[in-house]
XYZ file of C-alpha atoms in Angstrom:
700
model
C 31.270 18.271 24.609
C 30.866 15.546 21.965
C 27.646 15.375 19.983
C 25.260 12.692 21.189
C 24.911 10.876 17.914
C 24.929 7.160 18.770
C 21.631 5.278 19.146
C 21.938 1.797 20.640
C 19.470 -1.130 20.414
C 19.959 -4.013 22.876
C 17.959 -7.235 22.815
C 18.511 -9.526 25.805
C 17.658 -13.120 24.931
C 17.830 -16.264 27.029
C 21.267 -17.166 25.618
C 22.827 -14.093 23.963
C 22.524 -10.326 24.317
C 22.535 -8.668 20.867
C 23.665 -5.081 20.320
C 23.307 -2.723 17.331
C 24.531 0.879 17.309
C 23.847 3.445 14.599
C 25.851 6.656 14.153
C 23.185 9.173 13.146
C 25.749 11.498 11.521
C 27.556 9.011 9.286
C 24.795 6.362 9.073
C 27.336 3.679 10.090
C 25.769 0.605 11.726
C 27.861 -1.582 14.068
C 26.717 -4.890 15.590
C 27.999 -7.254 18.277
C 26.848 -10.054 20.588
C 27.779 -11.089 24.118
C 26.583 -14.037 26.251
C 23.531 -13.217 28.413
C 23.945 -13.238 32.194
C 20.679 -14.766 33.524
C 21.673 -14.234 37.183
C 21.972 -10.461 36.554
C 20.694 -9.535 33.052
C 21.952 -5.939 33.499
C 25.544 -7.232 33.457
C 25.277 -8.637 29.899
C 23.478 -5.424 28.866
C 26.352 -3.202 30.042
C 29.062 -5.495 28.615
C 27.275 -5.221 25.243
C 27.352 -1.413 25.379
C 31.082 -1.437 26.242
C 31.799 -3.792 23.311
C 29.877 -1.726 20.756
C 31.370 1.600 21.942
C 34.869 0.092 21.646
C 34.098 -0.965 18.044
C 32.983 2.596 17.239
C 35.926 4.149 19.100
C 33.482 6.268 21.122
C 32.848 6.974 24.813
C 29.542 6.909 26.698
C 29.250 10.651 26.083
C 28.304 9.975 22.459
C 25.206 7.910 23.360
C 22.039 9.788 22.454
C 19.504 7.077 23.373
C 19.230 3.375 24.226
C 16.280 1.129 23.248
C 15.933 -2.237 24.944
C 13.977 -5.447 24.425
C 13.784 -7.532 27.583
C 12.528 -11.005 28.493
C 12.321 -10.310 32.260
C 8.498 -10.269 32.337
C 8.145 -13.050 29.713
C 10.435 -15.463 31.531
C 8.728 -14.902 34.885
C 5.375 -15.827 33.305
C 6.645 -18.689 31.109
C 8.362 -20.271 34.102
C 5.128 -19.958 36.118
C 6.919 -18.076 38.910
C 3.838 -16.057 39.825
C 3.148 -16.377 43.539
C 2.348 -14.424 46.688
C -0.365 -12.381 44.963
C -3.499 -10.947 46.551
C -6.743 -10.046 44.743
C -9.517 -7.579 45.621
C -12.841 -7.625 43.785
C -16.497 -6.650 44.231
C -18.598 -8.377 46.904
C -20.251 -11.498 45.473
C -17.653 -11.980 42.725
C -14.923 -13.759 44.719
C -14.965 -16.774 42.349
C -14.395 -14.855 39.095
C -10.984 -16.588 38.680
C -12.429 -20.085 39.285
C -15.362 -19.656 36.886
C -13.066 -18.100 34.233
C -14.545 -18.685 30.741
C -15.713 -22.263 31.380
C -13.671 -23.239 28.317
C -11.430 -26.254 27.803
C -8.197 -25.842 25.776
C -8.027 -27.046 22.153
C -7.137 -30.700 21.906
C -9.144 -31.785 24.933
C -12.673 -31.252 23.586
C -14.970 -31.974 26.508
C -12.362 -34.371 27.772
C -12.674 -35.611 31.250
C -8.867 -35.890 31.369
C -8.289 -32.138 31.387
C -7.292 -30.892 34.828
C -8.042 -27.240 35.477
C -4.757 -25.417 36.225
C -4.230 -23.718 39.583
C -5.707 -20.231 39.789
C -3.235 -17.335 39.631
C -4.491 -16.359 43.151
C -5.727 -19.110 45.533
C -9.258 -18.615 46.886
C -7.988 -17.888 50.422
C -6.130 -14.786 49.140
C -9.145 -13.155 47.524
C -10.884 -10.356 49.484
C -14.170 -8.736 48.451
C -15.361 -5.210 49.239
C -18.792 -3.546 49.355
C -19.865 -0.973 46.757
C -21.135 -1.399 43.202
C -21.203 0.451 39.879
C -23.653 -0.145 37.021
C -22.437 -0.920 33.472
C -22.658 2.782 32.545
C -20.508 3.851 35.523
C -23.352 5.142 37.689
C -23.078 4.278 41.396
C -25.546 1.674 42.705
C -23.927 1.381 46.173
C -21.106 3.554 47.558
C -17.666 2.065 48.197
C -17.285 0.597 51.727
C -13.897 2.012 52.697
C -13.693 -0.013 55.936
C -13.695 -3.210 53.817
C -10.652 -1.898 51.917
C -8.788 -1.091 55.158
C -9.607 -4.550 56.492
C -8.291 -6.142 53.249
C -5.063 -4.092 53.516
C -4.514 -5.382 57.068
C -5.293 -8.966 55.952
C -2.600 -8.838 53.242
C -0.077 -7.012 55.477
C -0.397 -9.643 58.235
C 0.375 -12.418 55.718
C 3.230 -10.581 54.009
C 1.386 -10.509 50.643
C 2.900 -7.416 49.023
C 1.576 -7.605 45.441
C -2.131 -6.875 44.995
C -4.397 -6.681 41.951
C -7.728 -4.808 42.111
C -10.585 -5.436 39.665
C -14.047 -4.088 40.518
C -17.193 -4.638 38.453
C -17.679 -2.065 35.652
C -14.651 0.016 36.701
C -13.881 0.456 32.950
C -16.878 2.826 32.858
C -15.781 4.870 35.910
C -12.432 4.263 37.638
C -13.190 6.365 40.756
C -13.907 3.391 43.098
C -10.729 1.578 42.044
C -8.580 4.698 42.344
C -9.870 5.215 45.896
C -9.172 1.534 46.742
C -5.563 1.945 45.554
C -5.076 5.121 47.599
C -6.429 3.478 50.791
C -4.290 0.333 50.265
C -1.098 2.385 49.916
C -2.056 4.556 52.876
C -2.638 1.484 55.107
C 0.112 -0.682 53.607
C 2.837 1.511 51.990
C 5.110 -1.495 51.180
C 2.477 -2.965 48.806
C 2.680 -2.963 44.990
C -0.821 -2.348 43.595
C -2.249 -2.618 40.057
C -5.812 -1.494 39.283
C -7.732 -2.763 36.261
C -8.933 0.668 35.092
C -5.285 1.625 34.461
C -4.128 -1.724 33.059
C -7.087 -2.625 30.795
C -10.118 -0.344 30.536
C -12.291 -2.959 28.837
C -15.271 -5.066 29.797
C -15.018 -8.874 30.455
C -14.103 -9.094 34.107
C -12.184 -12.401 33.922
C -9.650 -11.232 31.308
C -9.445 -7.825 33.016
C -8.745 -9.512 36.379
C -6.041 -11.845 35.023
C -4.344 -9.080 33.013
C -4.302 -6.831 36.106
C -2.895 -9.604 38.313
C -0.170 -10.410 35.757
C 0.712 -6.703 35.637
C 0.999 -6.634 39.441
C 3.045 -9.854 39.472
C 5.766 -8.590 37.095
C 5.806 -4.992 38.405
C 8.472 -5.465 41.134
C 10.796 -7.363 38.755
C 10.464 -4.855 35.917
C 10.780 -1.880 38.280
C 14.000 -3.213 39.851
C 15.487 -4.261 36.503
C 14.704 -1.031 34.630
C 15.781 1.250 37.487
C 18.996 -0.749 37.919
C 19.893 -0.328 34.223
C 18.880 3.364 34.155
C 21.181 4.020 37.139
C 24.066 2.056 35.651
C 23.666 3.811 32.293
C 24.460 7.066 34.095
C 27.954 5.677 34.729
C 28.565 5.625 30.958
C 28.126 9.360 30.604
C 29.674 12.334 32.272
C 29.450 15.954 31.274
C 32.444 17.682 32.892
C 32.383 15.111 35.673
C 28.565 15.224 35.976
C 26.625 12.027 35.259
C 23.576 12.532 33.014
C 20.462 10.472 32.360
C 20.749 8.744 28.981
C 17.276 8.536 27.359
C 16.305 4.894 27.887
C 13.378 3.222 26.090
C 11.890 -0.246 26.626
C 10.188 -2.228 23.844
C 6.488 -2.998 24.306
C 4.453 -5.929 22.995
C 2.404 -3.607 20.739
C 5.290 -2.721 18.417
C 6.223 0.552 20.131
C 8.678 1.700 22.794
C 8.121 3.649 26.000
C 10.530 5.540 28.228
C 11.819 3.589 31.239
C 10.200 6.020 33.687
C 6.771 5.262 32.179
C 7.195 1.528 31.587
C 7.543 0.795 35.328
C 3.898 1.926 35.696
C 2.618 -0.449 32.973
C 4.988 -3.444 33.036
C 2.567 -5.915 31.446
C 3.027 -4.041 28.166
C 6.568 -5.501 27.941
C 5.655 -9.206 28.078
C 6.525 -9.819 24.406
C 9.226 -7.161 24.250
C 11.971 -9.083 22.404
C 9.888 -10.968 19.798
C 8.048 -7.750 18.843
C 11.332 -5.967 18.027
C 12.490 -8.846 15.821
C 9.256 -8.847 13.823
C 9.526 -5.088 13.195
C 13.212 -5.258 12.198
C 12.488 -8.116 9.773
C 9.441 -6.247 8.391
C 11.546 -3.166 7.549
C 14.378 -5.214 5.964
C 11.911 -7.245 3.860
C 9.943 -4.219 2.647
C 13.151 -2.424 1.546
C 14.004 -5.631 -0.385
C 10.564 -5.418 -2.058
C 8.906 -8.310 -0.206
C 5.436 -7.507 1.150
C 4.175 -10.831 2.581
C 6.581 -12.384 5.059
C 6.672 -14.866 7.893
C 9.360 -14.079 10.429
C 11.244 -16.864 12.172
C 13.413 -15.657 15.055
C 15.463 -18.566 16.383
C 17.426 -18.040 19.578
C 19.105 -20.337 22.067
C 15.970 -21.039 24.101
C 12.974 -20.639 21.765
C 11.801 -19.701 18.270
C 9.277 -16.880 17.744
C 7.207 -16.665 14.556
C 4.972 -13.829 13.283
C 3.176 -12.813 10.100
C 3.809 -9.433 8.398
C 1.684 -8.098 5.532
C 2.641 -4.822 3.797
C 5.221 -3.983 6.454
C 2.742 -4.291 9.353
C 2.938 -7.218 11.814
C -0.474 -8.631 12.793
C -1.724 -7.381 16.199
C -3.952 -9.297 18.607
C -5.591 -8.710 21.976
C -6.287 -12.430 22.398
C -2.674 -13.281 23.240
C -1.377 -15.512 26.013
C 1.940 -15.639 27.789
C 2.435 -19.085 29.274
C -0.810 -20.023 31.016
C -2.088 -16.447 31.315
C -4.399 -14.693 28.816
C -3.249 -11.096 28.267
C -5.774 -8.739 26.686
C -3.275 -5.939 25.998
C -2.503 -5.192 22.314
C 0.476 -7.305 21.247
C 2.115 -8.411 18.033
C 0.654 -11.826 17.177
C 3.651 -14.001 18.071
C 3.664 -17.780 18.466
C 6.591 -19.101 20.500
C 7.852 -22.694 20.475
C 10.544 -24.223 22.672
C 12.799 -24.981 19.691
C 16.012 -22.973 20.059
C 19.668 -23.936 19.697
C 19.804 -25.036 23.344
C 16.578 -27.109 23.262
C 17.219 -30.539 24.797
C 16.571 -33.809 22.895
C 15.134 -36.563 25.108
C 13.419 -39.918 25.039
C 9.790 -40.189 26.182
C 8.703 -43.097 28.425
C 7.132 -44.599 25.251
C 10.571 -44.652 23.592
C 10.036 -41.802 21.077
C 12.284 -38.799 20.394
C 11.226 -35.345 21.611
C 12.984 -31.966 21.396
C 12.303 -29.150 23.902
C 10.682 -27.260 25.489
C 13.400 -27.649 28.156
C 16.530 -25.719 27.212
C 20.153 -25.787 28.324
C 20.111 -21.951 27.912
C 23.351 -19.960 28.120
C 24.561 -21.671 31.252
C 25.466 -24.557 31.211
C 24.455 -24.523 27.529
C 24.693 -27.399 25.004
C 27.143 -30.287 25.577
C 29.564 -28.813 23.025
C 29.979 -25.647 25.159
C 31.917 -27.825 27.636
C 30.397 -25.938 30.589
C 28.716 -28.873 32.313
C 25.714 -29.483 30.025
C 24.673 -33.128 30.365
C 22.057 -33.671 27.620
C 22.240 -33.420 23.801
C 20.705 -30.315 22.188
C 19.823 -29.020 18.710
C 23.204 -27.201 18.543
C 25.045 -30.465 19.293
C 23.220 -32.189 16.402
C 24.083 -29.337 13.985
C 27.795 -29.316 14.867
C 28.075 -33.136 14.576
C 26.410 -33.123 11.139
C 28.796 -30.410 9.915
C 25.972 -27.864 9.516
C 27.710 -25.321 11.811
C 31.458 -24.764 12.408
C 33.170 -26.119 15.552
C 33.035 -22.613 17.109
C 30.581 -19.704 17.582
C 30.869 -15.893 17.319
C 33.808 -16.033 14.902
C 35.854 -18.263 17.223
C 35.015 -16.551 20.540
C 33.239 -19.718 21.752
C 35.036 -22.966 20.719
C 32.802 -26.058 20.584
C 33.815 -29.461 21.921
C 32.556 -31.942 19.304
C 33.702 -35.010 21.265
C 31.486 -34.143 24.251
C 28.569 -33.594 21.857
C 29.265 -36.913 20.091
C 29.163 -38.889 23.360
C 25.789 -37.357 24.326
C 24.133 -37.950 20.937
C 25.559 -41.499 20.718
C 24.109 -42.283 24.148
C 20.645 -41.030 23.061
C 20.958 -42.930 19.749
C 21.721 -46.123 21.676
C 18.616 -45.626 23.897
C 16.446 -45.059 20.806
C 18.055 -47.996 18.921
C 19.051 -45.667 16.048
C 22.369 -45.195 14.327
C 24.238 -41.992 15.125
C 23.344 -40.000 11.943
C 19.675 -40.998 12.117
C 19.473 -39.771 15.723
C 21.178 -36.402 14.993
C 19.044 -35.890 11.838
C 15.934 -36.900 13.809
C 16.644 -34.193 16.417
C 16.737 -31.563 13.636
C 13.668 -33.003 11.889
C 11.530 -32.895 15.069
C 12.693 -29.317 15.642
C 11.819 -28.332 12.034
C 8.288 -29.736 12.399
C 7.842 -27.891 15.724
C 8.707 -24.651 13.902
C 6.525 -25.543 10.887
C 3.515 -26.154 13.156
C 4.022 -22.724 14.764
C 4.139 -21.123 11.279
C 0.922 -22.948 10.330
C -0.727 -21.586 13.477
C -0.209 -17.958 12.390
C -1.156 -18.549 8.729
C -3.465 -21.493 7.991
C -5.383 -20.976 11.266
C -5.873 -17.288 10.328
C -7.140 -18.094 6.823
C -3.829 -17.279 5.053
C -2.111 -19.478 2.451
C 1.386 -20.229 3.769
C 2.624 -20.793 0.179
C 2.187 -17.084 -0.631
C 4.827 -16.053 1.918
C 8.570 -15.487 2.004
C 10.216 -16.740 5.215
C 12.577 -14.224 6.860
C 14.913 -16.163 9.166
C 17.106 -14.486 11.771
C 18.452 -14.903 15.282
C 21.460 -17.110 15.963
C 19.656 -20.374 15.100
C 16.771 -19.068 12.941
C 18.287 -19.950 9.550
C 19.629 -23.435 10.356
C 16.449 -25.246 9.275
C 15.298 -22.794 6.566
C 15.571 -25.268 3.664
C 13.603 -27.948 5.537
C 10.846 -25.413 6.306
C 10.553 -24.572 2.582
C 10.097 -28.298 1.874
C 7.629 -28.968 4.701
C 5.426 -25.900 4.110
C 5.882 -25.273 0.365
C 7.059 -21.688 1.039
C 7.900 -19.319 -1.826
C 11.484 -18.622 -0.712
C 13.688 -17.552 2.215
C 15.318 -14.182 2.957
C 18.214 -14.086 5.451
C 19.112 -10.476 6.399
C 22.644 -9.185 6.952
C 23.767 -9.769 10.569
C 20.764 -12.056 11.203
C 21.754 -12.603 14.823
C 21.147 -8.902 15.475
C 17.811 -8.263 13.705
C 15.880 -7.910 16.991
C 18.389 -5.345 18.278
C 18.233 -3.550 14.887
C 14.420 -3.613 15.111
C 14.633 -1.629 18.359
C 16.131 1.268 16.389
C 13.210 1.285 13.917
C 10.448 1.535 16.535
C 8.269 4.547 17.332
C 7.149 5.532 20.831
C 3.616 4.141 21.110
C 0.904 4.067 23.786
C -2.493 2.390 23.431
C -5.721 3.562 25.090
C -9.034 1.695 25.115
C -12.547 2.404 26.386
C -15.528 0.049 26.218
C -18.481 1.652 24.428
C -21.118 -0.988 23.560
C -23.728 0.280 21.089
C -25.543 -0.922 17.964
C -24.272 0.753 14.812
C -27.710 2.099 13.848
C -28.105 3.703 17.314
C -24.602 5.183 17.517
C -24.591 8.918 18.259
C -21.974 10.990 16.399
C -21.405 13.245 19.443
C -20.927 10.255 21.801
C -18.409 8.585 19.506
C -16.555 11.865 18.985
C -16.289 12.560 22.723
C -15.146 8.965 23.429
C -12.364 9.126 20.814
C -11.392 12.672 21.889
C -11.029 11.581 25.538
C -8.688 8.734 24.505
C -6.711 11.050 22.193
C -6.320 13.531 25.074
C -4.758 10.766 27.228
C -2.446 9.831 24.348
C -1.497 13.502 23.869
C -0.447 13.911 27.531
C 1.744 10.778 27.290
C 3.431 11.972 24.061
C 4.041 15.423 25.547
C 5.652 13.759 28.606
C 7.898 11.776 26.221
C 9.138 15.060 24.736
C 7.331 15.059 21.369
C 6.251 18.462 19.999
C 2.673 19.030 18.851
C 3.577 18.801 15.158
C 5.319 15.418 15.608
C 2.497 13.596 17.409
C 0.398 11.101 15.448
C -2.779 9.259 16.416
C -4.204 5.995 15.065
C -7.894 5.324 15.777
C -9.572 1.916 15.668
C -12.598 0.104 17.082
C -13.628 -3.459 17.951
C -16.852 -4.427 16.131
C -18.970 -7.606 15.982
C -22.375 -8.821 14.826
C -24.988 -8.517 17.585
C -24.935 -11.705 19.655
C -21.362 -12.698 18.794
C -18.927 -13.313 21.655
C -15.781 -11.869 20.036
C -14.881 -8.778 18.048
C -12.829 -7.828 14.993
C -10.654 -4.711 15.147
C -10.871 -2.244 12.236
C -9.344 1.191 11.621
C -11.509 4.291 12.159
C -10.648 7.123 9.743
C -9.104 10.448 10.762
C -10.961 13.737 11.086
C -14.274 14.698 12.705
C -16.750 11.842 13.274
C -19.506 11.791 10.640
C -22.100 9.235 9.595
C -19.942 8.497 6.540
C -16.879 7.786 8.724
C -18.893 5.426 10.970
C -20.373 3.604 7.949
C -16.888 3.197 6.446
C -15.726 1.510 9.683
C -18.746 -0.854 9.547
C -17.945 -1.644 5.895
C -14.327 -2.463 6.875
C -15.717 -4.778 9.547
C -17.896 -6.683 7.007
C -14.853 -7.080 4.756
C -12.521 -8.187 7.589
C -15.149 -10.658 8.884
C -15.422 -12.210 5.415
C -11.626 -12.530 5.109
C -11.350 -14.135 8.555
C -14.407 -16.396 8.619
C -15.458 -16.756 4.976
C -18.834 -14.977 5.287
C -20.456 -11.682 6.287
C -23.978 -10.263 6.814
C -23.545 -7.106 4.720
C -26.979 -5.932 3.592
C -28.947 -8.324 5.857
C -31.517 -6.153 7.754
C -31.863 -8.816 10.509
C -28.162 -8.767 11.429
C -26.904 -5.673 13.257
C -23.320 -4.493 13.652
C -22.367 -3.653 17.257
C -19.507 -1.403 18.376
C -17.741 -2.688 21.536
C -14.416 -0.911 22.224
C -12.912 2.362 21.031
C -9.115 2.559 20.734
C -6.569 5.318 20.149
C -2.804 4.805 19.805
C -0.547 7.813 20.379
C 2.579 7.556 18.195
C 5.806 9.566 18.531
C 7.871 8.924 15.358
C 11.582 8.053 15.702
C 14.150 8.444 12.891
C 14.822 5.040 11.311
C 18.291 3.919 10.194
C 18.624 3.680 6.392
C 19.628 0.381 4.798
C 22.529 0.688 2.369
C 23.172 -1.273 -0.828
C 26.288 -3.450 -0.867
C 29.070 -3.679 -3.464
C 28.678 -6.012 -6.449
C 30.192 -9.474 -6.024
C 33.088 -10.994 -7.968
C 31.597 -14.486 -7.992
C 30.788 -16.756 -5.051
C 34.020 -18.754 -5.578
C 36.064 -15.856 -4.142
C 34.224 -16.293 -0.798
C 35.059 -20.031 -0.410
C 37.136 -20.622 2.739
C 37.426 -24.407 2.441
C 35.350 -27.582 2.616
C 34.178 -29.967 5.322
C 32.049 -33.108 5.401
C 28.378 -32.355 6.187
C 25.430 -34.720 6.412
C 22.401 -34.108 4.128
C 20.820 -37.611 3.930
C 24.393 -38.765 3.297
C 27.888 -37.439 4.056
C 28.967 -35.029 1.295
C 31.967 -32.750 0.842
C 30.457 -29.315 1.392
C 31.894 -25.934 0.396
C 32.086 -23.340 3.165
C 31.587 -19.638 2.288
C 32.450 -16.495 4.251
C 29.347 -14.313 4.023
C 31.376 -11.108 4.462
C 33.113 -11.828 1.107
C 29.895 -12.397 -0.853
C 28.697 -9.411 -2.908
C 25.482 -8.426 -4.678
C 24.581 -10.795 -7.515
C 26.727 -13.710 -6.279
C 24.994 -17.105 -6.634
C 25.852 -20.497 -5.116
C 24.187 -23.909 -5.003
C 23.886 -26.484 -2.220
C 25.266 -28.435 -0.568
C 26.967 -25.417 1.002
C 27.348 -23.694 4.373
C 27.488 -19.885 4.607
C 29.176 -18.669 7.806
C 29.305 -15.274 9.509
C 29.950 -13.852 12.972
C 26.473 -14.285 14.466
C 24.856 -17.044 12.410
C 25.282 -19.970 9.994
C 23.118 -20.802 6.945
C 23.238 -24.399 5.619
C 22.084 -24.536 1.950
C 20.765 -28.053 1.297
C 21.287 -29.932 -1.989
C 18.627 -28.826 -4.500
C 18.593 -25.206 -3.240
C 20.180 -22.048 -4.661
C 21.297 -18.954 -2.699
C 21.602 -15.511 -4.314
C 22.827 -12.274 -2.709
C 20.539 -9.274 -3.391
C 21.539 -5.598 -3.620
C 21.061 -5.049 0.158
C 23.198 -8.059 1.100
C 20.263 -10.347 1.979
C 20.644 -14.036 1.100
C 17.662 -15.190 -0.999
C 17.272 -18.988 -0.938
C 15.038 -20.735 -3.493
C 14.413 -24.324 -4.495
C 16.034 -25.235 -7.820
C 13.392 -26.123 -10.428
C 13.508 -29.692 -11.750
C 13.658 -30.557 -15.469
C 9.880 -30.025 -15.776
C 10.193 -26.506 -14.366
C 8.418 -27.491 -11.156
C 9.778 -26.305 -7.827
C 9.267 -29.578 -6.023
């Protein structure tokens, strides 16, 4: 029997499926890409595995584990395809979804023009049941089981198979909710049920309700998708004619992975699966290259995802949203904009140019794919301006420039612009869309965008890098090796991780050491069971403790780490001190030392972490001068048509330097270097792009 030495990372995007395999014996890393298959995402997944095994000359027997980032849950939510849901809550609280937070989105103020979006569950599909818990979990009124049976019959008669349950104060004691779930499944076995005490054990009933309903909504899709892939993975392996289960992990939004058998029970944790993997892959590559403060820009065919990473750690949030739905689960703080290679350029009724969020996706794709696309896209503009070659994936996908030209000329005519101005305008609008997303995760969080290096990856992530440096005043740009596969690479760097939370509201000066210790111990015990189930030995398991704190009377909390070891007064005071510091960094002030302002603890959190062996990044050979990598020239448009040198990235070595205008090409990505910029190859093969200083030594 061959040794199972190959670990595979697969990231399924809207347009391409990216694959990275690492041979754990030799350290060899192999990458490939294949078009995504939106009608059956599993098909593109399996084609990718076949391609990468063929490149390694291995069979399915050699696969030790597969880690996967999926957009199944994300796309369902972004497309608003959440329907046929039922909701059960406590008697008297049937309008919790209508009342929501009584807040109006940014940009509308108290505007009378804002129209409240449809509720995730219409009022006629909400059922209430008798029984009530107090905030501390004590029972005020017992659960009325007949109400639950009646609700089950109501949903069964209407064919509503997906049900979310959120009862008042169930975070303090889940027993009522657990009983409701058991009765529902007894009365209505075909139903899919999510209960809030398993999805989000936190107070704030509106967010808990929505998060639970979103979990229920994506559960059937994730369950079918994951089980389908797990079954088909068995076909890749056979021990003496016997199929075996290949360990299969799915990326979660919190920066960890979870085995497929577990993820089907908590599908909402995968809603930002793909973007999270990219941020972690970019964080590792940047920190090895000695860069501590980075913004990641992951440009695909459908959208661009941006995150902020400080000292190798992406920022986490529990205030995230996916589409119209707030999700209170811990997730990497990602902002997504509809600005990918396939984003469609269009004219508004007012006669202005817009780009996205509609995308031509993988099928039919941009006009230049020649597969029936009818509207010009960002990719069409790049190919017509000479910024990318007239083919993709090293020639696997030829591009039809004439079809693209007709589409852009038609739009230019509508806008009364000449052809170059229209194509440049498409790219400029796209660059500003990306820049605004990058401002959202920096300036809005109190960070100075000029202190950061931009790490660009994904198939289209690097195409506008030089414009982003100009618009935002960024320090420089780092483009990793195989940028189109950074998200798939990130999947191989990710630990198994599960998060547990429990609301525990108490003023800091009244906090009991024993209470805090027992709360954290109970969460750690849950994390320990999960890590044991995932196959991690006692010595391997790690635990990260944190808490959400606020000043008494505030509406929102700040998360801070809680130190390891037994709980003492000193440990609690250190957490409060971290809170003062974090509050000052975020909001510019704190109340440290003010006897009238009390710190309040709100939620306790424990993350159980099972470490996975990370692939090592190797240094590349020294270069012989950038000239040896020149493959030819072609006209490209940078404010004017200029003869532009084209470089083969594979032939560039460490220390090689080139100046724009230039285009660097490789299998999965293209990097245009604008006039006035310099690109240098570092010892790990990353391209480092900086602005050339003018005669006064200034960078701009």
